[in-house]
CSV table of C-alpha atoms in Angstrom, one decimal:
chain,number,residue,atom,x,y,z
A,1,UNK,CA,-31.2,59.3,-21.4
A,2,UNK,CA,-27.8,60.1,-21.9
A,3,UNK,CA,-25.5,62.9,-22.1
A,4,UNK,CA,-24.9,62.8,-26.1
A,5,UNK,CA,-28.8,61.8,-26.5
A,6,UNK,CA,-30.0,65.2,-24.6
A,7,UNK,CA,-27.7,66.9,-26.5
A,8,UNK,CA,-28.8,65.8,-29.4
A,9,UNK,CA,-32.0,66.1,-29.0
A,10,UNK,CA,-31.5,69.6,-28.6
A,11,UNK,CA,-29.2,70.7,-30.9
A,12,UNK,CA,-31.8,69.2,-33.3
A,13,UNK,CA,-35.2,70.8,-31.5
A,14,UNK,CA,-36.6,73.0,-34.1
A,15,UNK,CA,-37.2,75.8,-32.6
A,16,UNK,CA,-34.1,76.2,-30.8
A,17,UNK,CA,-32.8,79.8,-30.4
A,18,UNK,CA,-30.5,79.8,-32.9
A,19,UNK,CA,-27.6,81.8,-30.6
A,20,UNK,CA,-28.0,78.7,-28.5
A,21,UNK,CA,-27.7,76.5,-31.5
A,22,UNK,CA,-24.8,77.9,-32.6
A,23,UNK,CA,-23.0,77.4,-29.1
A,24,UNK,CA,-24.3,73.9,-29.2
A,25,UNK,CA,-22.5,73.2,-32.5
A,26,UNK,CA,-18.8,74.6,-31.3
A,27,UNK,CA,-19.3,72.4,-27.4
A,28,UNK,CA,-16.6,69.7,-27.4
A,29,UNK,CA,-16.9,66.3,-25.3
A,30,UNK,CA,-16.1,68.2,-21.9
A,31,UNK,CA,-18.4,71.3,-23.1
A,32,UNK,CA,-21.1,69.0,-23.5
A,33,UNK,CA,-20.5,67.1,-20.4
A,34,UNK,CA,-21.1,69.5,-18.3
A,35,UNK,CA,-23.9,70.8,-20.1
A,36,UNK,CA,-25.9,67.9,-20.1
A,37,UNK,CA,-24.6,65.6,-16.8
A,38,UNK,CA,-28.3,66.9,-15.1
A,39,UNK,CA,-30.6,69.2,-15.2
A,40,UNK,CA,-30.7,73.3,-13.3
A,41,UNK,CA,-31.3,72.8,-9.6
A,42,UNK,CA,-34.5,75.2,-8.1
A,43,UNK,CA,-33.1,75.1,-4.7
A,44,UNK,CA,-33.6,76.6,-2.0
A,45,UNK,CA,-32.5,80.9,-3.7
A,46,UNK,CA,-34.1,79.7,-7.3
A,47,UNK,CA,-32.3,78.5,-9.6
A,48,UNK,CA,-28.0,80.5,-9.9
A,49,UNK,CA,-25.9,78.7,-13.2
A,50,UNK,CA,-23.5,79.8,-15.7
A,51,UNK,CA,-25.2,81.7,-18.7
A,52,UNK,CA,-25.8,78.6,-21.9
A,53,UNK,CA,-27.2,76.3,-24.1
A,54,UNK,CA,-28.4,73.2,-21.8
A,55,UNK,CA,-30.0,71.6,-19.0
A,56,UNK,CA,-27.2,72.9,-16.8
A,57,UNK,CA,-26.8,76.0,-18.1
A,58,UNK,CA,-29.5,78.8,-17.3
A,59,UNK,CA,-31.3,80.0,-20.7
A,60,UNK,CA,-34.5,80.8,-22.0
A,61,UNK,CA,-36.4,76.8,-21.9
A,62,UNK,CA,-34.7,76.3,-18.2
A,63,UNK,CA,-36.3,79.9,-17.2
A,64,UNK,CA,-39.4,78.9,-18.5
A,65,UNK,CA,-40.1,75.6,-17.4
A,66,UNK,CA,-39.1,77.2,-13.8
A,67,UNK,CA,-41.9,80.1,-14.4
A,68,UNK,CA,-44.2,77.3,-15.2
A,69,UNK,CA,-43.1,75.9,-12.2
A,70,UNK,CA,-43.8,78.7,-9.8
A,71,UNK,CA,-46.0,80.1,-11.4
A,72,UNK,CA,-48.8,77.1,-11.3
A,73,UNK,CA,-47.6,76.9,-7.2
A,74,UNK,CA,-49.2,80.4,-7.0
A,75,UNK,CA,-52.4,79.5,-9.5
A,76,UNK,CA,-52.8,77.2,-6.2
A,77,UNK,CA,-54.6,80.0,-4.8
A,78,UNK,CA,-58.2,81.4,-5.5
A,79,UNK,CA,-58.7,83.6,-7.2
A,80,UNK,CA,-56.6,86.5,-8.8
A,81,UNK,CA,-53.4,86.5,-8.9
A,82,UNK,CA,-50.3,89.0,-9.3
A,83,UNK,CA,-46.2,89.4,-9.8
A,84,UNK,CA,-43.8,91.5,-9.4
A,85,UNK,CA,-41.2,91.2,-11.3
A,86,UNK,CA,-37.5,93.1,-11.7
A,87,UNK,CA,-34.1,92.6,-13.4
A,88,UNK,CA,-30.3,93.3,-12.7
A,89,UNK,CA,-27.1,94.3,-15.3
A,90,UNK,CA,-25.6,90.9,-16.3
A,91,UNK,CA,-26.5,88.9,-19.7
A,92,UNK,CA,-29.7,88.5,-20.6
A,93,UNK,CA,-31.5,89.5,-17.5
A,94,UNK,CA,-34.1,92.0,-19.5
A,95,UNK,CA,-34.9,88.9,-21.9
A,96,UNK,CA,-35.8,86.5,-18.7
A,97,UNK,CA,-37.8,88.9,-17.2
A,98,UNK,CA,-39.8,89.6,-20.2
A,99,UNK,CA,-40.1,86.0,-21.3
A,100,UNK,CA,-41.2,85.3,-17.5
A,101,UNK,CA,-43.5,87.7,-17.3
A,102,UNK,CA,-45.1,86.5,-20.7
A,103,UNK,CA,-45.2,82.4,-19.3
A,104,UNK,CA,-47.1,84.1,-16.1
A,105,UNK,CA,-49.5,86.0,-18.6
A,106,UNK,CA,-50.1,82.7,-20.0
A,107,UNK,CA,-51.0,81.1,-16.8
A,108,UNK,CA,-53.6,83.4,-16.5
A,109,UNK,CA,-51.0,85.5,-13.5
A,110,UNK,CA,-50.7,89.9,-13.9
A,111,UNK,CA,-47.2,91.0,-14.0
A,112,UNK,CA,-46.0,94.3,-12.8
A,113,UNK,CA,-42.8,94.4,-14.1
A,114,UNK,CA,-40.1,97.4,-14.3
A,115,UNK,CA,-38.2,98.5,-18.3
A,116,UNK,CA,-35.7,99.3,-16.5
A,117,UNK,CA,-33.3,97.1,-14.0
A,118,UNK,CA,-34.1,97.8,-10.2
A,119,UNK,CA,-32.0,96.4,-7.8
A,120,UNK,CA,-33.0,93.0,-5.4
A,121,UNK,CA,-34.7,95.1,-2.0
A,122,UNK,CA,-36.6,96.9,-4.3
A,123,UNK,CA,-38.5,94.1,-6.0
A,124,UNK,CA,-39.1,93.1,-2.4
A,125,UNK,CA,-40.1,96.4,-1.4
A,126,UNK,CA,-42.4,96.5,-4.5
A,127,UNK,CA,-43.3,93.3,-3.8
A,128,UNK,CA,-45.5,94.3,-0.4
A,129,UNK,CA,-46.3,98.0,-1.6
A,130,UNK,CA,-48.6,96.5,-5.3
A,131,UNK,CA,-49.7,93.1,-2.8
A,132,UNK,CA,-49.1,91.0,-5.2
A,133,UNK,CA,-48.9,87.1,-4.7
A,134,UNK,CA,-44.8,86.8,-5.1
A,135,UNK,CA,-41.9,87.4,-6.9
A,136,UNK,CA,-39.3,87.2,-9.2
A,137,UNK,CA,-35.4,89.1,-9.3
A,138,UNK,CA,-33.3,87.7,-12.3
A,139,UNK,CA,-29.6,88.1,-10.9
A,140,UNK,CA,-26.3,86.2,-9.9
A,141,UNK,CA,-26.2,88.4,-7.2
A,142,UNK,CA,-22.3,89.3,-6.5
A,143,UNK,CA,-21.0,86.4,-8.8
A,144,UNK,CA,-19.3,86.1,-12.1
A,145,UNK,CA,-20.5,87.8,-15.2
A,146,UNK,CA,-20.9,84.3,-16.9
A,147,UNK,CA,-24.0,83.6,-14.7
A,148,UNK,CA,-27.2,84.3,-13.6
A,149,UNK,CA,-29.5,83.9,-11.4
A,150,UNK,CA,-33.1,83.5,-10.8
A,151,UNK,CA,-35.3,84.3,-7.1
A,152,UNK,CA,-38.4,83.9,-7.0
A,153,UNK,CA,-40.6,85.8,-3.7
A,154,UNK,CA,-43.2,85.1,-1.2
A,155,UNK,CA,-46.1,87.8,-1.0
A,156,UNK,CA,-44.6,89.2,2.0
A,157,UNK,CA,-41.2,90.0,-0.2
A,158,UNK,CA,-39.0,87.5,1.6
A,159,UNK,CA,-37.6,84.6,-0.4
A,160,UNK,CA,-39.5,81.0,-0.3
A,161,UNK,CA,-38.2,79.5,2.9
A,162,UNK,CA,-38.0,75.4,2.0
A,163,UNK,CA,-40.9,74.5,2.9
A,164,UNK,CA,-43.0,76.4,0.2
A,165,UNK,CA,-39.7,76.5,-2.9
A,166,UNK,CA,-40.8,72.7,-2.2
A,167,UNK,CA,-44.0,73.2,-3.9
A,168,UNK,CA,-42.6,75.4,-6.3
A,169,UNK,CA,-40.4,72.2,-7.0
A,170,UNK,CA,-43.1,69.8,-7.1
A,171,UNK,CA,-45.4,71.6,-10.1
A,172,UNK,CA,-41.6,72.3,-12.1
A,173,UNK,CA,-41.2,68.2,-11.5
A,174,UNK,CA,-45.0,67.2,-12.8
A,175,UNK,CA,-43.7,69.2,-16.4
A,176,UNK,CA,-40.9,66.6,-17.7
A,177,UNK,CA,-39.7,67.6,-21.1
A,178,UNK,CA,-37.0,70.6,-21.4
A,179,UNK,CA,-38.4,73.0,-23.6
A,180,UNK,CA,-41.8,75.1,-23.0
A,181,UNK,CA,-42.4,76.5,-26.3
A,182,UNK,CA,-42.8,80.4,-26.2
A,183,UNK,CA,-46.5,81.5,-25.7
A,184,UNK,CA,-48.9,82.6,-28.2
A,185,UNK,CA,-50.8,85.7,-26.0
A,186,UNK,CA,-54.2,86.8,-26.6
A,187,UNK,CA,-55.1,90.4,-26.0
A,188,UNK,CA,-56.4,89.4,-22.9
A,189,UNK,CA,-53.5,87.9,-21.9
A,190,UNK,CA,-51.4,90.5,-23.2
A,191,UNK,CA,-52.5,92.8,-21.2
A,192,UNK,CA,-51.3,91.6,-18.1
A,193,UNK,CA,-48.4,92.8,-18.1
A,194,UNK,CA,-48.2,95.9,-16.7
A,195,UNK,CA,-45.0,98.1,-16.1
A,196,UNK,CA,-43.9,99.8,-12.9
A,197,UNK,CA,-44.3,103.4,-13.1
A,198,UNK,CA,-41.9,106.0,-11.2
A,199,UNK,CA,-44.5,105.9,-7.9
A,200,UNK,CA,-43.3,102.5,-7.0
A,201,UNK,CA,-39.2,104.6,-6.9
A,202,UNK,CA,-40.9,107.6,-5.4
A,203,UNK,CA,-42.6,105.4,-2.6
A,204,UNK,CA,-39.5,103.1,-2.3
A,205,UNK,CA,-37.1,106.5,-1.7
A,206,UNK,CA,-39.6,108.1,0.5
A,207,UNK,CA,-39.0,104.8,2.5
A,208,UNK,CA,-35.5,104.8,3.1
A,209,UNK,CA,-35.7,108.4,3.9
A,210,UNK,CA,-37.6,107.8,7.2
A,211,UNK,CA,-34.8,105.8,8.0
A,212,UNK,CA,-32.8,108.5,9.2
A,213,UNK,CA,-32.4,109.2,12.8
A,214,UNK,CA,-30.9,111.9,12.5
A,215,UNK,CA,-31.8,113.7,9.8
A,216,UNK,CA,-30.2,117.5,10.4
A,217,UNK,CA,-26.8,116.7,11.1
A,218,UNK,CA,-24.5,118.3,9.3
A,219,UNK,CA,-22.4,116.4,6.6
A,220,UNK,CA,-19.8,119.3,5.8
A,221,UNK,CA,-17.0,117.8,6.6
A,222,UNK,CA,-18.0,114.1,5.7
A,223,UNK,CA,-16.7,113.2,1.9
A,224,UNK,CA,-18.3,109.5,0.8
A,225,UNK,CA,-16.9,107.7,-2.4
A,226,UNK,CA,-19.0,105.2,-3.4
A,227,UNK,CA,-18.9,102.5,-6.2
A,228,UNK,CA,-22.0,100.2,-7.4
A,229,UNK,CA,-20.0,97.8,-9.6
A,230,UNK,CA,-21.3,98.1,-12.6
A,231,UNK,CA,-24.6,97.7,-10.9
A,232,UNK,CA,-27.9,98.8,-10.1
A,233,UNK,CA,-27.6,100.4,-6.8
A,234,UNK,CA,-26.4,103.4,-9.2
A,235,UNK,CA,-29.4,105.4,-9.2
A,236,UNK,CA,-31.3,104.6,-5.8
A,237,UNK,CA,-28.3,105.9,-4.0
A,238,UNK,CA,-27.4,108.9,-5.4
A,239,UNK,CA,-31.0,110.2,-6.3
A,240,UNK,CA,-30.7,109.3,-1.7
A,241,UNK,CA,-27.4,111.2,-1.1
A,242,UNK,CA,-28.6,113.9,-3.1
A,243,UNK,CA,-31.7,114.1,-1.2
A,244,UNK,CA,-29.6,114.4,2.2
A,245,UNK,CA,-26.4,115.9,1.6
A,246,UNK,CA,-23.7,114.6,1.4
A,247,UNK,CA,-20.5,114.9,-0.7
A,248,UNK,CA,-20.1,112.1,-2.6
A,249,UNK,CA,-17.7,111.1,-5.2
A,250,UNK,CA,-18.3,108.5,-8.0
A,251,UNK,CA,-16.4,105.8,-8.9
A,252,UNK,CA,-17.6,107.1,-12.4
A,253,UNK,CA,-15.6,103.4,-14.6
A,254,UNK,CA,-17.6,101.6,-12.3
A,255,UNK,CA,-20.8,103.7,-13.2
A,256,UNK,CA,-21.4,102.0,-15.8
A,257,UNK,CA,-24.2,99.4,-16.3
A,258,UNK,CA,-21.6,96.6,-17.8
A,259,UNK,CA,-23.1,93.4,-17.7
A,260,UNK,CA,-18.8,92.5,-18.0
A,261,UNK,CA,-18.4,94.0,-15.0
A,262,UNK,CA,-15.4,95.5,-17.2
A,263,UNK,CA,-13.8,98.2,-14.8
A,264,UNK,CA,-13.4,95.7,-11.1
A,265,UNK,CA,-11.6,92.2,-10.9
A,266,UNK,CA,-14.8,91.2,-8.6
A,267,UNK,CA,-18.3,92.7,-8.4
A,268,UNK,CA,-18.8,91.5,-4.4
A,269,UNK,CA,-17.9,94.0,-1.6
A,270,UNK,CA,-17.3,91.1,0.4
A,271,UNK,CA,-13.2,90.5,-1.6
A,272,UNK,CA,-11.0,93.3,-0.8
A,273,UNK,CA,-10.4,93.6,-4.8
A,274,UNK,CA,-13.5,95.3,-5.1
A,275,UNK,CA,-12.1,98.5,-3.8
A,276,UNK,CA,-9.1,99.3,-5.4
A,277,UNK,CA,-10.5,101.5,-7.7
A,278,UNK,CA,-12.5,103.3,-4.8
A,279,UNK,CA,-10.1,103.5,-2.3
A,280,UNK,CA,-7.8,105.1,-5.1
A,281,UNK,CA,-10.8,107.5,-5.5
A,282,UNK,CA,-10.2,108.0,-1.6
A,283,UNK,CA,-7.0,108.8,-1.6
A,284,UNK,CA,-6.9,111.3,-4.0
A,285,UNK,CA,-9.9,113.1,-2.1
A,286,UNK,CA,-9.6,112.5,1.3
A,287,UNK,CA,-12.9,110.9,2.0
A,288,UNK,CA,-13.8,109.3,5.1
A,289,UNK,CA,-15.3,106.7,3.8
A,290,UNK,CA,-15.7,104.1,0.9
A,291,UNK,CA,-19.1,102.5,-0.1
A,292,UNK,CA,-19.5,99.6,-2.3
A,293,UNK,CA,-22.5,97.4,-3.2
A,294,UNK,CA,-22.9,94.4,-5.4
A,295,UNK,CA,-24.4,94.4,-8.7
A,296,UNK,CA,-28.3,94.2,-7.1
A,297,UNK,CA,-27.8,96.1,-4.4
A,298,UNK,CA,-28.8,94.1,-1.3
A,299,UNK,CA,-25.1,93.8,0.1
A,300,UNK,CA,-23.1,96.9,1.1
A,301,UNK,CA,-19.4,97.0,2.2
A,302,UNK,CA,-17.5,99.3,3.4
A,303,UNK,CA,-13.6,100.6,3.8
A,304,UNK,CA,-13.1,103.1,6.4
A,305,UNK,CA,-10.4,105.9,6.9
A,306,UNK,CA,-7.6,104.1,9.2
A,307,UNK,CA,-4.7,107.3,9.7
A,308,UNK,CA,-2.8,107.3,6.2
A,309,UNK,CA,-5.3,104.7,4.2
A,310,UNK,CA,-8.0,102.9,4.4
A,311,UNK,CA,-9.8,99.7,6.2
A,312,UNK,CA,-12.2,97.1,4.9
A,313,UNK,CA,-15.3,95.9,7.5
A,314,UNK,CA,-16.0,93.2,7.8
A,315,UNK,CA,-19.7,92.1,7.8
A,316,UNK,CA,-19.7,90.9,11.7
A,317,UNK,CA,-17.6,94.5,11.8
A,318,UNK,CA,-19.9,97.0,10.4
A,319,UNK,CA,-23.2,95.0,12.0
A,320,UNK,CA,-22.0,96.0,15.2
A,321,UNK,CA,-21.4,99.3,14.4
A,322,UNK,CA,-24.9,100.3,12.8
A,323,UNK,CA,-26.1,98.1,15.8
A,324,UNK,CA,-24.6,100.6,18.5
A,325,UNK,CA,-25.8,103.4,16.5
A,326,UNK,CA,-29.1,102.7,16.0
A,327,UNK,CA,-30.4,101.4,19.5
A,328,UNK,CA,-28.5,104.1,20.9
A,329,UNK,CA,-30.2,106.5,19.0
A,330,UNK,CA,-33.8,105.1,19.3
A,331,UNK,CA,-32.3,104.8,23.0
A,332,UNK,CA,-31.9,108.7,23.1
A,333,UNK,CA,-34.5,109.7,21.3
A,334,UNK,CA,-37.4,107.3,23.8
A,335,UNK,CA,-38.4,105.5,20.3
A,336,UNK,CA,-37.5,102.0,21.2
A,337,UNK,CA,-40.4,99.7,20.8
A,338,UNK,CA,-41.7,97.3,23.3
A,339,UNK,CA,-40.0,94.1,23.5
A,340,UNK,CA,-37.6,94.4,20.8
A,341,UNK,CA,-36.0,91.7,18.6
A,342,UNK,CA,-33.2,91.4,16.8
A,343,UNK,CA,-32.5,88.5,14.2
A,344,UNK,CA,-28.7,87.4,12.8
A,345,UNK,CA,-27.5,83.8,11.1
A,346,UNK,CA,-26.4,80.8,12.9
A,347,UNK,CA,-22.4,81.8,11.3
A,348,UNK,CA,-22.3,85.4,12.5
A,349,UNK,CA,-20.4,86.7,15.7
A,350,UNK,CA,-21.9,87.3,18.9
A,351,UNK,CA,-20.3,90.7,18.8
A,352,UNK,CA,-24.0,92.8,18.0
A,353,UNK,CA,-25.8,90.6,20.3
A,354,UNK,CA,-23.5,91.7,23.4
A,355,UNK,CA,-23.8,95.4,21.9
A,356,UNK,CA,-28.0,94.6,21.3
A,357,UNK,CA,-28.0,93.3,25.3
A,358,UNK,CA,-26.5,95.9,26.8
A,359,UNK,CA,-29.8,98.4,25.2
A,360,UNK,CA,-32.3,95.3,26.4
A,361,UNK,CA,-32.8,94.0,23.0
A,362,UNK,CA,-33.3,90.4,22.4
A,363,UNK,CA,-31.6,88.0,19.9
A,364,UNK,CA,-33.1,85.7,17.8
A,365,UNK,CA,-30.3,83.3,15.8
A,366,UNK,CA,-32.0,82.3,12.6
A,367,UNK,CA,-30.6,79.3,9.9
A,368,UNK,CA,-28.2,80.8,7.3
A,369,UNK,CA,-29.5,82.9,4.2
A,370,UNK,CA,-31.9,86.2,5.0
A,371,UNK,CA,-35.2,84.1,3.6
A,372,UNK,CA,-34.9,83.3,7.5
A,373,UNK,CA,-35.1,86.2,9.0
A,374,UNK,CA,-37.7,87.8,7.2
A,375,UNK,CA,-39.8,85.1,8.1
A,376,UNK,CA,-39.3,86.0,11.7
A,377,UNK,CA,-40.1,89.3,10.5
A,378,UNK,CA,-43.2,88.9,9.4
A,379,UNK,CA,-44.2,86.4,12.0
A,380,UNK,CA,-43.4,88.6,14.9
A,381,UNK,CA,-45.5,91.2,12.8
A,382,UNK,CA,-48.6,89.2,12.8
A,383,UNK,CA,-48.1,88.0,16.5
A,384,UNK,CA,-47.0,91.2,18.0
A,385,UNK,CA,-45.2,89.3,20.6
A,386,UNK,CA,-41.5,91.3,20.2
A,387,UNK,CA,-41.0,94.3,18.0
A,388,UNK,CA,-38.5,94.1,14.6
A,389,UNK,CA,-35.3,96.7,15.0
A,390,UNK,CA,-32.9,95.7,12.9
A,391,UNK,CA,-31.5,92.4,11.1
A,392,UNK,CA,-28.2,90.6,9.9
A,393,UNK,CA,-25.4,88.3,8.4
A,394,UNK,CA,-22.1,88.6,8.2
A,395,UNK,CA,-21.8,87.9,4.7
A,396,UNK,CA,-22.6,91.8,4.2
A,397,UNK,CA,-26.5,92.5,4.5
A,398,UNK,CA,-28.2,94.1,6.7
A,399,UNK,CA,-32.1,95.4,7.2
A,400,UNK,CA,-33.1,98.5,9.0
A,401,UNK,CA,-36.6,98.6,8.5
A,402,UNK,CA,-39.0,95.8,7.4
A,403,UNK,CA,-40.6,97.5,4.5
A,404,UNK,CA,-38.2,95.6,2.7
A,405,UNK,CA,-37.9,91.5,3.9
A,406,UNK,CA,-34.7,91.1,1.9
A,407,UNK,CA,-30.7,92.5,2.9
A,408,UNK,CA,-30.7,95.7,1.5
A,409,UNK,CA,-27.1,98.1,1.1
């Protein structure tokens, strides 16, 4: 089908969403071509695309189609199936999350949905904590405001590895057509949609608190500036810092859950422009460190006081500092496990590996993508051949404990 025919099919569809219909009516030829020249791709990280009308966009129809495919993939398992669903602060995130829950209910799958936004690592934790068979996270991570995305997780709270993604793509391919209509749920199906309570928040926070190696260390002379970049990490980070007693200054302009990311040039802690306001706050308050997380709370960036100014650390540097601290403390306290292993990716620098070797910790390299690290962790959990002590990648993603299987800021 050519682009014009696809366009007219969408424009004249009897159940077309009104906002999308208006967008279609206002499209010029260039916009039509970009919106319809291909289907939105479901790749190794799920879907991530510009929001809008068309087959090459993220919208309620492409989300429904992906969800039916993922649901049918999960239903290959015999017996009851359940899924956890969370979402970040982006445009349409809440709508896509609830639409996913309704589609899953129509397929007989129980869902556990958050009523308000949560981080990606908490979604990973929730899958594991509630013994779900999979998870959906509606997020486009640190991409610009025009984007949203759809990430899928396995029963271990790990993003699907390629072999599993192929199964989802196969199921999506069986559907045909562009439109999955909104399901009309029976009363019994409606009961399959459950909302997650505060007890999961508390369970996650308690696990995070256990990470501390020196909880009684004085924090009186250490000041932190923190920015969530308008994203999901504000609440969990604030709760955590209040519990542990850090003197924290919050970048107020970036603490609103704003899908337009109005007060940051770029919501990506890998980019120096994300720290402009944070460093201004740090200079005014003489802070020791600036911490920045991306909108879905899985990446962490650090700027440290360096003389009279602040220097942004790379992901490789931050990972290496964490490795030195964690492994040195484990060794001093006599809590280093037998056969310890650390994971990083093939594009990560060798510095962390050199440090780990000094503490008798083996390093294993994986392909790029934290799903491969999560998969390695699960493999050794089952085989018990080695014990995980740390995982990281150069793109500002780190994991200290295995109660989460994705990077966790």
